[in-house]
PDB file of C-alpha atoms in Angstrom:
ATOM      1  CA  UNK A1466      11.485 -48.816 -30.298  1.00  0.00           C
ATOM      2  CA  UNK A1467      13.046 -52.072 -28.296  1.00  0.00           C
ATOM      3  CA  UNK A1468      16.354 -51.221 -26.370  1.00  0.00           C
ATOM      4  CA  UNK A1469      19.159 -53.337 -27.424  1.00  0.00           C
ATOM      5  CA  UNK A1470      21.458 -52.907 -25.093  1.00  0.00           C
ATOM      6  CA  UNK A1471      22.620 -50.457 -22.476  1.00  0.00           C
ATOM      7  CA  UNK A1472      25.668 -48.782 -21.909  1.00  0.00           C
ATOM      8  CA  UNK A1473      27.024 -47.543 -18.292  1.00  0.00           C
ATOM      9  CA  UNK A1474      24.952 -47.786 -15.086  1.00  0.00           C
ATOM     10  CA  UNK A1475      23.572 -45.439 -11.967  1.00  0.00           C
ATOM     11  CA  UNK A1476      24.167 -47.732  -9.526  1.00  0.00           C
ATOM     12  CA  UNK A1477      25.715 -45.435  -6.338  1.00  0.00           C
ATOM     13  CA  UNK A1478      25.959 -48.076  -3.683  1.00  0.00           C
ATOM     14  CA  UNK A1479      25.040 -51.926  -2.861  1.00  0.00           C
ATOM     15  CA  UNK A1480      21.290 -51.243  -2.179  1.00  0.00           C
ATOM     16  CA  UNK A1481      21.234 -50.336  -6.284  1.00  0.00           C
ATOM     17  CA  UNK A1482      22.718 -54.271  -7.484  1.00  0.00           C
ATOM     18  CA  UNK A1483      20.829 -57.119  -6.741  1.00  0.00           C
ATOM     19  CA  UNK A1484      21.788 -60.887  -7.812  1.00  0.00           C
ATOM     20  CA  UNK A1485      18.989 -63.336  -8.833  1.00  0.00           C
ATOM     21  CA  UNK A1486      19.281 -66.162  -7.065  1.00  0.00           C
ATOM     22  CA  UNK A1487      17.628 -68.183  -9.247  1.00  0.00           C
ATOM     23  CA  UNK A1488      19.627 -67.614 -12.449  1.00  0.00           C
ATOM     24  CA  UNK A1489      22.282 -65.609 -10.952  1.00  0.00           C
ATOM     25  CA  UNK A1490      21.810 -62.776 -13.442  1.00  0.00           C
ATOM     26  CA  UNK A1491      22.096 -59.009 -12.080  1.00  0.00           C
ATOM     27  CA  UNK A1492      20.390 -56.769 -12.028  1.00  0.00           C
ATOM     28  CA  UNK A1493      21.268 -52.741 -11.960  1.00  0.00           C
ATOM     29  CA  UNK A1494      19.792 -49.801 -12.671  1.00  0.00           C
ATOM     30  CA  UNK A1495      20.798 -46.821 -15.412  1.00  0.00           C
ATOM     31  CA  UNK A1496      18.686 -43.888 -15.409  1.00  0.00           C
ATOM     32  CA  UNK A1497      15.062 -45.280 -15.170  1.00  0.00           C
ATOM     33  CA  UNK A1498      16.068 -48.806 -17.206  1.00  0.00           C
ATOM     34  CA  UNK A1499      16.777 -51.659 -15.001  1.00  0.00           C
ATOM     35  CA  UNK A1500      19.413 -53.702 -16.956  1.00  0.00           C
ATOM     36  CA  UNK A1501      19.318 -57.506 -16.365  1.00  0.00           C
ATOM     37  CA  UNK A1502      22.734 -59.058 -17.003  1.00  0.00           C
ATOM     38  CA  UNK A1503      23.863 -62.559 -17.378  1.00  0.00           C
ATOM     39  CA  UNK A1504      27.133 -63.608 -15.988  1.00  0.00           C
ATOM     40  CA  UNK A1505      26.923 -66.824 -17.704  1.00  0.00           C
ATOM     41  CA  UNK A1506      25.770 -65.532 -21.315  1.00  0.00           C
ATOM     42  CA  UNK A1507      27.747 -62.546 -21.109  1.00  0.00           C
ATOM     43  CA  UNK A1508      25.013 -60.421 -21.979  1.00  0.00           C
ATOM     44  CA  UNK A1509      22.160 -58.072 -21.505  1.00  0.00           C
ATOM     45  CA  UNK A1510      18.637 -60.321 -21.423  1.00  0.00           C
ATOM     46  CA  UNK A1511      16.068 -58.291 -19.908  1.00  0.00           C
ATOM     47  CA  UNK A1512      15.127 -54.506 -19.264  1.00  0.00           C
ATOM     48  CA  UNK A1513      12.294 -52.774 -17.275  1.00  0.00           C
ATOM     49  CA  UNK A1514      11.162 -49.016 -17.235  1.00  0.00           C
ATOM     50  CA  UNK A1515       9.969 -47.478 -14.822  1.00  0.00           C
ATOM     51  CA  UNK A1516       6.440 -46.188 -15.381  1.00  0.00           C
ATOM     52  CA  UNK A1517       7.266 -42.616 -14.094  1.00  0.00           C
ATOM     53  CA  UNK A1518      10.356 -41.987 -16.243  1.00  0.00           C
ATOM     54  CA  UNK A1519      12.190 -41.822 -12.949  1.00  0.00           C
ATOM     55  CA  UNK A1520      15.716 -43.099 -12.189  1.00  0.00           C
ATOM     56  CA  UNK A1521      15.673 -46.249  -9.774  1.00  0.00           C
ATOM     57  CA  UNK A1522      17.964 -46.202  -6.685  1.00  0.00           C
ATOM     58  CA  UNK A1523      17.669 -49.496  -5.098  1.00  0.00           C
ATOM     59  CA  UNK A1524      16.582 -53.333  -6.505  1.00  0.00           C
ATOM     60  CA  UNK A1525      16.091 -56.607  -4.421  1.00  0.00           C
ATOM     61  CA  UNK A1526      15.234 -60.111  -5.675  1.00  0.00           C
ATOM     62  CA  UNK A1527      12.389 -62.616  -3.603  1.00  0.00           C
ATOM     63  CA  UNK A1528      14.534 -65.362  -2.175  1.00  0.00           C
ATOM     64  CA  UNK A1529      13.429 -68.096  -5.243  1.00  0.00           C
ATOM     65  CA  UNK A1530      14.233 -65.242  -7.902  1.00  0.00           C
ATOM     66  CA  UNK A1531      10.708 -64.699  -9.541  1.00  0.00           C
ATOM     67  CA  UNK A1532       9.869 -61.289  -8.008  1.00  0.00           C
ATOM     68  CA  UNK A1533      11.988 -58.030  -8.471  1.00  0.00           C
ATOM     69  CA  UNK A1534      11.697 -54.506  -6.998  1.00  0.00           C
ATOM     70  CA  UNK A1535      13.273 -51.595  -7.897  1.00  0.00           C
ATOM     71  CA  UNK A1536      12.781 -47.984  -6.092  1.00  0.00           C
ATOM     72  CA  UNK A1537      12.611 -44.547  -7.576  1.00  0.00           C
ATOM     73  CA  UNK A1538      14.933 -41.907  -7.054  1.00  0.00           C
ATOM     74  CA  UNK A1539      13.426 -37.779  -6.685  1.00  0.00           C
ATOM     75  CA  UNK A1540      10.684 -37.000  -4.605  1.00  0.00           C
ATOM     76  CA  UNK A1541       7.176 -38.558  -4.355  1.00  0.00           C
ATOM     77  CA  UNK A1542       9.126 -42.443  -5.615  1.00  0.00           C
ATOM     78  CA  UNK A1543       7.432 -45.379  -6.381  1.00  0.00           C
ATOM     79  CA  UNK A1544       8.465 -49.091  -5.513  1.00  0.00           C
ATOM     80  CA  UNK A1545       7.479 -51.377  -8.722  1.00  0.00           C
ATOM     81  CA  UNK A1546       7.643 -54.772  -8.964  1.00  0.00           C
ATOM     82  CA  UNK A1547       7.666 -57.595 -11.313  1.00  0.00           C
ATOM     83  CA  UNK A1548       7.648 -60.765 -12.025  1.00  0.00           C
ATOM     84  CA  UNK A1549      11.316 -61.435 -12.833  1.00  0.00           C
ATOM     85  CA  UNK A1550      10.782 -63.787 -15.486  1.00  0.00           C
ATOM     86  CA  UNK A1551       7.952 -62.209 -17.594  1.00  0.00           C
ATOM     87  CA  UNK A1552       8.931 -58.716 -16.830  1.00  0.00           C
ATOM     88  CA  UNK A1553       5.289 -58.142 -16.188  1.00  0.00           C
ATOM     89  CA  UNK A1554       4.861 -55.045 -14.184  1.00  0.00           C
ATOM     90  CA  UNK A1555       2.407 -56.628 -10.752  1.00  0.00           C
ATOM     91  CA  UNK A1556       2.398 -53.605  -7.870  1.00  0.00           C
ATOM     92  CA  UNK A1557       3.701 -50.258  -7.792  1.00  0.00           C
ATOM     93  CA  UNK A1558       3.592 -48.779  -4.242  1.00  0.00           C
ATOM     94  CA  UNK A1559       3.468 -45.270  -2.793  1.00  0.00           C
ATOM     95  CA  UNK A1560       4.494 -44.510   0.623  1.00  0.00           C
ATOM     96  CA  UNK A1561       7.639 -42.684   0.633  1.00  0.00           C
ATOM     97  CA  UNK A1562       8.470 -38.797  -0.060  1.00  0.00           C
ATOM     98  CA  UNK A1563      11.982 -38.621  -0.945  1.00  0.00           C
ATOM     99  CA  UNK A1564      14.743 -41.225  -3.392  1.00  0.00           C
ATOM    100  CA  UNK A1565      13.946 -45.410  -1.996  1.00  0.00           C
ATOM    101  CA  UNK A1566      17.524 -46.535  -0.556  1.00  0.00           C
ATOM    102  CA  UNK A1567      16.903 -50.168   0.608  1.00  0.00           C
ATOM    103  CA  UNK A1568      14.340 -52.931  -0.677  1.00  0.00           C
ATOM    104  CA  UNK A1569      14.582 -56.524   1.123  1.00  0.00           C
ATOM    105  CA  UNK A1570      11.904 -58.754   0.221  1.00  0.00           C
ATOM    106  CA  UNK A1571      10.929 -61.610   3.564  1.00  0.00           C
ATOM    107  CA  UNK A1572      11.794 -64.984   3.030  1.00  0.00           C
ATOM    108  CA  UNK A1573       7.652 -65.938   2.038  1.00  0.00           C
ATOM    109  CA  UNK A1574       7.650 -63.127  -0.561  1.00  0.00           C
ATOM    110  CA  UNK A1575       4.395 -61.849   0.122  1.00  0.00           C
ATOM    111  CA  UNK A1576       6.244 -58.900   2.330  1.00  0.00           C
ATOM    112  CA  UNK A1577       8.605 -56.286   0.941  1.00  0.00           C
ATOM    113  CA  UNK A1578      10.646 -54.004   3.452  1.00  0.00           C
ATOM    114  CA  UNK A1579      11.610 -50.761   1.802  1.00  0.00           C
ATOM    115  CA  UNK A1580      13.495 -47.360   3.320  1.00  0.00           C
ATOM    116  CA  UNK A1581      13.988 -43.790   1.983  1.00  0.00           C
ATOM    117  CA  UNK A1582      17.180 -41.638   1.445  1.00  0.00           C
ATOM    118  CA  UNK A1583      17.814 -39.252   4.547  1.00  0.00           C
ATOM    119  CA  UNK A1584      14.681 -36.690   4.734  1.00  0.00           C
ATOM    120  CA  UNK A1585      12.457 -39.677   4.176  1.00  0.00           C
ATOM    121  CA  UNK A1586      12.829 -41.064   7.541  1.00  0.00           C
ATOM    122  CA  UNK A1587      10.367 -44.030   6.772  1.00  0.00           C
ATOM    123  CA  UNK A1588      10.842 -47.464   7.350  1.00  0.00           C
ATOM    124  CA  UNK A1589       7.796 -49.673   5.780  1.00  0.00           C
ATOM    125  CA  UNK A1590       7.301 -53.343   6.054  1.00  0.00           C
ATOM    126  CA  UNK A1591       4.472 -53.241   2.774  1.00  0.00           C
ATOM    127  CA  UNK A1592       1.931 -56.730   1.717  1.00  0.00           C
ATOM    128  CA  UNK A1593       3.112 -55.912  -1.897  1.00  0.00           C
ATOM    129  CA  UNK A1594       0.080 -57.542  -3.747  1.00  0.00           C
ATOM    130  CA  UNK A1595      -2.690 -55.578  -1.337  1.00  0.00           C
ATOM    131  CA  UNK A1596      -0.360 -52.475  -1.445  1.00  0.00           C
ATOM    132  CA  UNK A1597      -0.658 -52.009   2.017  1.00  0.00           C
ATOM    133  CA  UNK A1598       1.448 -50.784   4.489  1.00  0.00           C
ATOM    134  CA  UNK A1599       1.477 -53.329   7.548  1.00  0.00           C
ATOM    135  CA  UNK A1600       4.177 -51.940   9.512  1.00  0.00           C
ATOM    136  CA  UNK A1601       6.307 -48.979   9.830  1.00  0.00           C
ATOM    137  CA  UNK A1602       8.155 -46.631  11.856  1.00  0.00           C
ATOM    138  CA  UNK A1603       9.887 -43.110  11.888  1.00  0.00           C
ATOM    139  CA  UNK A1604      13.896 -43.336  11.696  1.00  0.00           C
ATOM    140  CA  UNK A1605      16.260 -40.459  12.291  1.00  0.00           C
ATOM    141  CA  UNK A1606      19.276 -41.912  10.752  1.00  0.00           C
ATOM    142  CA  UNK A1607      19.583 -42.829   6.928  1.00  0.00           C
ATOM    143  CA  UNK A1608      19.602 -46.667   6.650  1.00  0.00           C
ATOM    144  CA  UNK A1609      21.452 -47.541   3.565  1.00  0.00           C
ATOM    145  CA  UNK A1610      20.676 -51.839   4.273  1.00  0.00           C
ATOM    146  CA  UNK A1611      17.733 -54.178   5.106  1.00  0.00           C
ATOM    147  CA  UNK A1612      17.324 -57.653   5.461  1.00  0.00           C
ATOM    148  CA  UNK A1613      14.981 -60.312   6.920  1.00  0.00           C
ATOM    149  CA  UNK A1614      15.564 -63.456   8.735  1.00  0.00           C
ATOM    150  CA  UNK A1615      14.719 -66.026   6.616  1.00  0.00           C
ATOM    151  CA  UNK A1616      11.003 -67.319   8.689  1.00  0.00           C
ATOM    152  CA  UNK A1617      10.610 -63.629   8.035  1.00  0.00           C
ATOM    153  CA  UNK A1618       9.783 -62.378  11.927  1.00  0.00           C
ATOM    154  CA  UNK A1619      13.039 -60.732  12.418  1.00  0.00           C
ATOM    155  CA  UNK A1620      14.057 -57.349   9.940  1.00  0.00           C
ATOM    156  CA  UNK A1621      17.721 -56.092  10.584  1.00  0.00           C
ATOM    157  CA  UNK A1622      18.593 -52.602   9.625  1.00  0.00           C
ATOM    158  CA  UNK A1623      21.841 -50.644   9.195  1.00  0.00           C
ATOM    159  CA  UNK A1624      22.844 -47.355   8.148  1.00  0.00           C
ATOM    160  CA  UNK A1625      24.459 -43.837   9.375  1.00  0.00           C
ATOM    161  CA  UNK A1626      25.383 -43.078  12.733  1.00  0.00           C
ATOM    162  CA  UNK A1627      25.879 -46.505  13.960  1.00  0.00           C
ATOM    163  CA  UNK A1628      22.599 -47.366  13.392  1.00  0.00           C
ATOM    164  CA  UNK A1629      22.049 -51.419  13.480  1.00  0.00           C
ATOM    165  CA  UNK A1630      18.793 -52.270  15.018  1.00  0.00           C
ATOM    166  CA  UNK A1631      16.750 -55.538  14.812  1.00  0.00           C
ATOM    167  CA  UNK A1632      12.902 -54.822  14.355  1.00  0.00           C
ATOM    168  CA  UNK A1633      10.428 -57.837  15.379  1.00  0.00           C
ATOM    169  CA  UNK A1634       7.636 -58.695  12.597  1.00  0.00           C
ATOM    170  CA  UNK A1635       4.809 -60.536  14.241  1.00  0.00           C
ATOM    171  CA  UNK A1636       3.480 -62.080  10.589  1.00  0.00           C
ATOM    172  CA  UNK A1637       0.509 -63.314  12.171  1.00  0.00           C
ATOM    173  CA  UNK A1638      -0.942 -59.886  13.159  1.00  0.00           C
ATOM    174  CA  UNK A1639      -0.666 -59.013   9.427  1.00  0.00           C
ATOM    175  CA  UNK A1640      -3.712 -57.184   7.829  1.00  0.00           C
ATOM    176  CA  UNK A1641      -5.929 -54.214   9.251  1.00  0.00           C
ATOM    177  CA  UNK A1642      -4.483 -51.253  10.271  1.00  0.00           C
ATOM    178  CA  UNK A1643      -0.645 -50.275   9.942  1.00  0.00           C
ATOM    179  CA  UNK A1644       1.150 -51.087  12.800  1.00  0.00           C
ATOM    180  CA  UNK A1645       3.969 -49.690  14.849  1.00  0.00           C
ATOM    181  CA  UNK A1646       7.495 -51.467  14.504  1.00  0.00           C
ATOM    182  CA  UNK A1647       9.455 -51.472  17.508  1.00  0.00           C
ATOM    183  CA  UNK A1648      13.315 -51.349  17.192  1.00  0.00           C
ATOM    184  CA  UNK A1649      16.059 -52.663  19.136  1.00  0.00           C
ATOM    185  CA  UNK A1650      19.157 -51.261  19.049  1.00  0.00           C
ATOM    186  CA  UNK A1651      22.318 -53.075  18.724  1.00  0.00           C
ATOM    187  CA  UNK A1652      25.181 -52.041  21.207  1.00  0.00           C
ATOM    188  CA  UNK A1653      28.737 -51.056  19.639  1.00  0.00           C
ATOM    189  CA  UNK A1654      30.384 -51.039  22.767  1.00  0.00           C
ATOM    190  CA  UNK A1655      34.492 -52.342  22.855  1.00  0.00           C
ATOM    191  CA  UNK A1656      34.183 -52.067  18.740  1.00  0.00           C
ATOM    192  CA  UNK A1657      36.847 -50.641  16.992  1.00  0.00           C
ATOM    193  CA  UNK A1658      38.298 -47.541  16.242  1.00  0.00           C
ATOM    194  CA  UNK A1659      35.623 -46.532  13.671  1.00  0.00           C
ATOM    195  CA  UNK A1660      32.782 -43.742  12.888  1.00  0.00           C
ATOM    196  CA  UNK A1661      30.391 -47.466  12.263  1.00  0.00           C
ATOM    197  CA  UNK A1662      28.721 -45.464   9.335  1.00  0.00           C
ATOM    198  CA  UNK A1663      27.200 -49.009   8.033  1.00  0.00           C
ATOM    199  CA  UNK A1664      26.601 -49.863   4.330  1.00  0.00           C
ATOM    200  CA  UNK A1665      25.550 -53.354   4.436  1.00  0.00           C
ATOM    201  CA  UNK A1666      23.833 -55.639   7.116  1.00  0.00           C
ATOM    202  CA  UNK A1667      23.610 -59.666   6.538  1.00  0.00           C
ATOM    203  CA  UNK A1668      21.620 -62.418   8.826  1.00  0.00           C
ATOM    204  CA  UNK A1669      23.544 -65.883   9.541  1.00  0.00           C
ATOM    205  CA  UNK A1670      20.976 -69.097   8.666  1.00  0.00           C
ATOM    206  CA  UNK A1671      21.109 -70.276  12.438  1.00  0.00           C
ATOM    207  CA  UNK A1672      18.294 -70.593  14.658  1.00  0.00           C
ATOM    208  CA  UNK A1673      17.158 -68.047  16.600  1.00  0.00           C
ATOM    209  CA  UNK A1674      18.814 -68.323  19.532  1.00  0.00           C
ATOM    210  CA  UNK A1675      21.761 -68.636  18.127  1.00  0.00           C
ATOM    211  CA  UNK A1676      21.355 -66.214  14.955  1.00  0.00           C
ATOM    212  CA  UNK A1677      24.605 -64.107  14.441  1.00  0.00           C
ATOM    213  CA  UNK A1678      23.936 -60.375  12.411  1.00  0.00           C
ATOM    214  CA  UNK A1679      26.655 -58.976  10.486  1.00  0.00           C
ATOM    215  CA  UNK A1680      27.926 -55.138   9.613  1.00  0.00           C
ATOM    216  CA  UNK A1681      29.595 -53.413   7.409  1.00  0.00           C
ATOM    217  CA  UNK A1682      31.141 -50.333   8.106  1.00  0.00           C
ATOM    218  CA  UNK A1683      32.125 -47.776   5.303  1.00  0.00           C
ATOM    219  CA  UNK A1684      35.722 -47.259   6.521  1.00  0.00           C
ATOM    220  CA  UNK A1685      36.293 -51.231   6.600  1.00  0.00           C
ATOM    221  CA  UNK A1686      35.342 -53.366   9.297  1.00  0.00           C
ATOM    222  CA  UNK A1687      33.332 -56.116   9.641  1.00  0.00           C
ATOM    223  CA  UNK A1688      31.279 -56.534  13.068  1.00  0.00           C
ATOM    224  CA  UNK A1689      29.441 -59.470  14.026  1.00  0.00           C
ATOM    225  CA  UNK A1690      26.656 -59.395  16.719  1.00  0.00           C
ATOM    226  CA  UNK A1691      25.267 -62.239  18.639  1.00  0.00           C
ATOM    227  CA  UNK A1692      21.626 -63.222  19.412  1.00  0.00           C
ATOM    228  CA  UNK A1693      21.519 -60.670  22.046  1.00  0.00           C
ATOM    229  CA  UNK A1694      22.400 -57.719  19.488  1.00  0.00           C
ATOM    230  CA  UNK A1695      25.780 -57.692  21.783  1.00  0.00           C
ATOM    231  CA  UNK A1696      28.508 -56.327  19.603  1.00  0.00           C
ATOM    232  CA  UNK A1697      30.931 -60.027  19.881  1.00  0.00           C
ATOM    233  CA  UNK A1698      33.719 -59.687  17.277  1.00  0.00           C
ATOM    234  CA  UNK A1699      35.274 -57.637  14.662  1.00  0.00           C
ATOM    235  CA  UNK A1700      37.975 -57.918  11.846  1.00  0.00           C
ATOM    236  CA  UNK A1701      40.239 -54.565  10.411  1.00  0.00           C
ATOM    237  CA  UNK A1702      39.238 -55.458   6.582  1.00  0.00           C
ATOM    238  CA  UNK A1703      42.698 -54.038   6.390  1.00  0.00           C
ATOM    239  CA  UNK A1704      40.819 -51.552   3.331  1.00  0.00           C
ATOM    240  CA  UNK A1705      40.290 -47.481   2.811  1.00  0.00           C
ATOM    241  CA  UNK A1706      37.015 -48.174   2.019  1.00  0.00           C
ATOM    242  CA  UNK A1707      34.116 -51.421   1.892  1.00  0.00           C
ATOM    243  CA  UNK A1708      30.806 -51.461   0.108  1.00  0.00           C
ATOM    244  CA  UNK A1709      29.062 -54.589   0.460  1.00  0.00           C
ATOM    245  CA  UNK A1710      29.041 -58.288   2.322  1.00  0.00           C
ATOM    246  CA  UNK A1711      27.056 -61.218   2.121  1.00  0.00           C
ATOM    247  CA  UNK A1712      26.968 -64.257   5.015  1.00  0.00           C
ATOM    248  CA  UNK A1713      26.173 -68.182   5.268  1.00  0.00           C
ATOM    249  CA  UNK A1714      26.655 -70.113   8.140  1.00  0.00           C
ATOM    250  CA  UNK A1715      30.234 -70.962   7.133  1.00  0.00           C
ATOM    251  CA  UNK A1716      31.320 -67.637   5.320  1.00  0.00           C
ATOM    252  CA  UNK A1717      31.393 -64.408   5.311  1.00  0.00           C
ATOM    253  CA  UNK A1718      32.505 -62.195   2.267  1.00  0.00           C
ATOM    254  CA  UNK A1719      33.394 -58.679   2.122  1.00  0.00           C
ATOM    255  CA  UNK A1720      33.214 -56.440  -1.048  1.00  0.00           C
ATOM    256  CA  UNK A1721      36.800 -53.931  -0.221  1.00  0.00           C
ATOM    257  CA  UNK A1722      38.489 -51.052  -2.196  1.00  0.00           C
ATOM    258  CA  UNK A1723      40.749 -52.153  -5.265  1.00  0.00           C
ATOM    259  CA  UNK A1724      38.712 -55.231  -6.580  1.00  0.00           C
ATOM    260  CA  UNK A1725      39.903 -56.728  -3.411  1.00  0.00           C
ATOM    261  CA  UNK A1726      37.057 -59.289  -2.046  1.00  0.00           C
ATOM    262  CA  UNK A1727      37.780 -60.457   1.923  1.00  0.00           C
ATOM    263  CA  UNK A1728      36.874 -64.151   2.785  1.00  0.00           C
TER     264      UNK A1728
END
């Protein structure tokens, strides 16, 4: 039996939607199906099952749009991926104990960055095709967002309990054993009146030195942090509630309650 189509969806926050950028078609998760939708066709064009018959809680796209990942929900979760244009299944990885909450592939897709839902306490940086974990560390807080710099040696987190910390990835030491990562936390001090429980996390294109990080919190504010992981602005999103952001070097947009989007 081929599905047709697929009503509803599962997603539960901004870690579960992911937006090709190749084709710009999204992709969500229902149950174990992860629904490909195009914007532009107005329809359904691809699905993928997970092997395990186990709902998927996150997805992320490679930066050129030909790899996907999705993450199991329930205990003992794999991470699958595929190519995104075949749908053929190339690497399902096993690391984590409890539901996957965050995927972020690195700019060179050859490294995938995946967290678990609180009791997991896991944060792996994986070599996807090898199936190896190169670098990980134990987290108390639940990080609900990942992403990577685009040259791929710097991997910002952000999640409960005003956790924002940036975690250096030395690519070149890559291979052998699993390796420690070492996190450095971000400071929140003279931020605003908030409980900084962060949903999403986003990475200006700058240099280095001059690289700006961007949070989300849940109760709507958006906090921007400079090179030294100094808190240096924030905006009232003027909203009960925000869910998701994404950043260039110009812009900054802001997912808010009501439909409302924040430029």
């Amino acid at each position: 039996m081929q599905l047709e189509r697929v009503i509803g969806n599962t997603v539960k926050n901004s870690g579960a939607l992911a937006v090709s950028p190749a084709t710009g078609d999204i992709a969500y998760p229902a149950g174990c199906v992860l629904v490909f939708y195009s914007p532009r066709r107005n329809r359904q064009t691809q699905f993928l099952s997970s092997t395990n018959n186990k709902p998927l809680s996150a997805v992320a796209f490679s930066r050129d749009g030909a790899l996907v990942a999705a993450g199991e929900s329930g205990r003992q979760p794999s991470i699958l991926v595929w190519d995104a244009n075949t749908g053929v299944l190339l690497a399902e990885l096993k690391g984590h104990v409890l539901s996957l909450r965050a995927l972020a592939f690195s700019g060179n897709p050859r490294f995938l960055a995946s967290t678990g839902a609180k009791g997991d306490g896991k944060l792996h940086v994986w070599d996807w095709k090898s199936g190896q974990v190169c670098w990980s560390a134990r987290v108390a807080a639940e990080i609900r967002a990942l992403c990577f710099s685009d040259d791929g040696s710097l991997l910002v987190s952000a999640g409960a309990q005003g956790h924002v910390r940036h975690w250096e990835v030395d690519l070149q030491a890559a291979g052998g054993a699993c390796k420690q990562l070492k996190g450095r936390k971000a400071s929140m001090e003279g931020g605003p009146p908030s409980e900084f429980d962060m949903v999403e996390v986003a990475l200006s294109k700058m240099s280095k030195s001059s690289r700006e990080t961007y949070a989300l919190t849940a109760d709507g504010f958006l906090l921007m942090f400079d090179a030294a992981r100094s808190l240096d602005k924030w905006v009232d999103l003027k909203t009960k509630t925000a869910s998701s952001l994404s950043a260039s070097d110009s812009f900054v947009a802001c997912a808010c309650a009501a439909g409302v989007v924040r430029l």
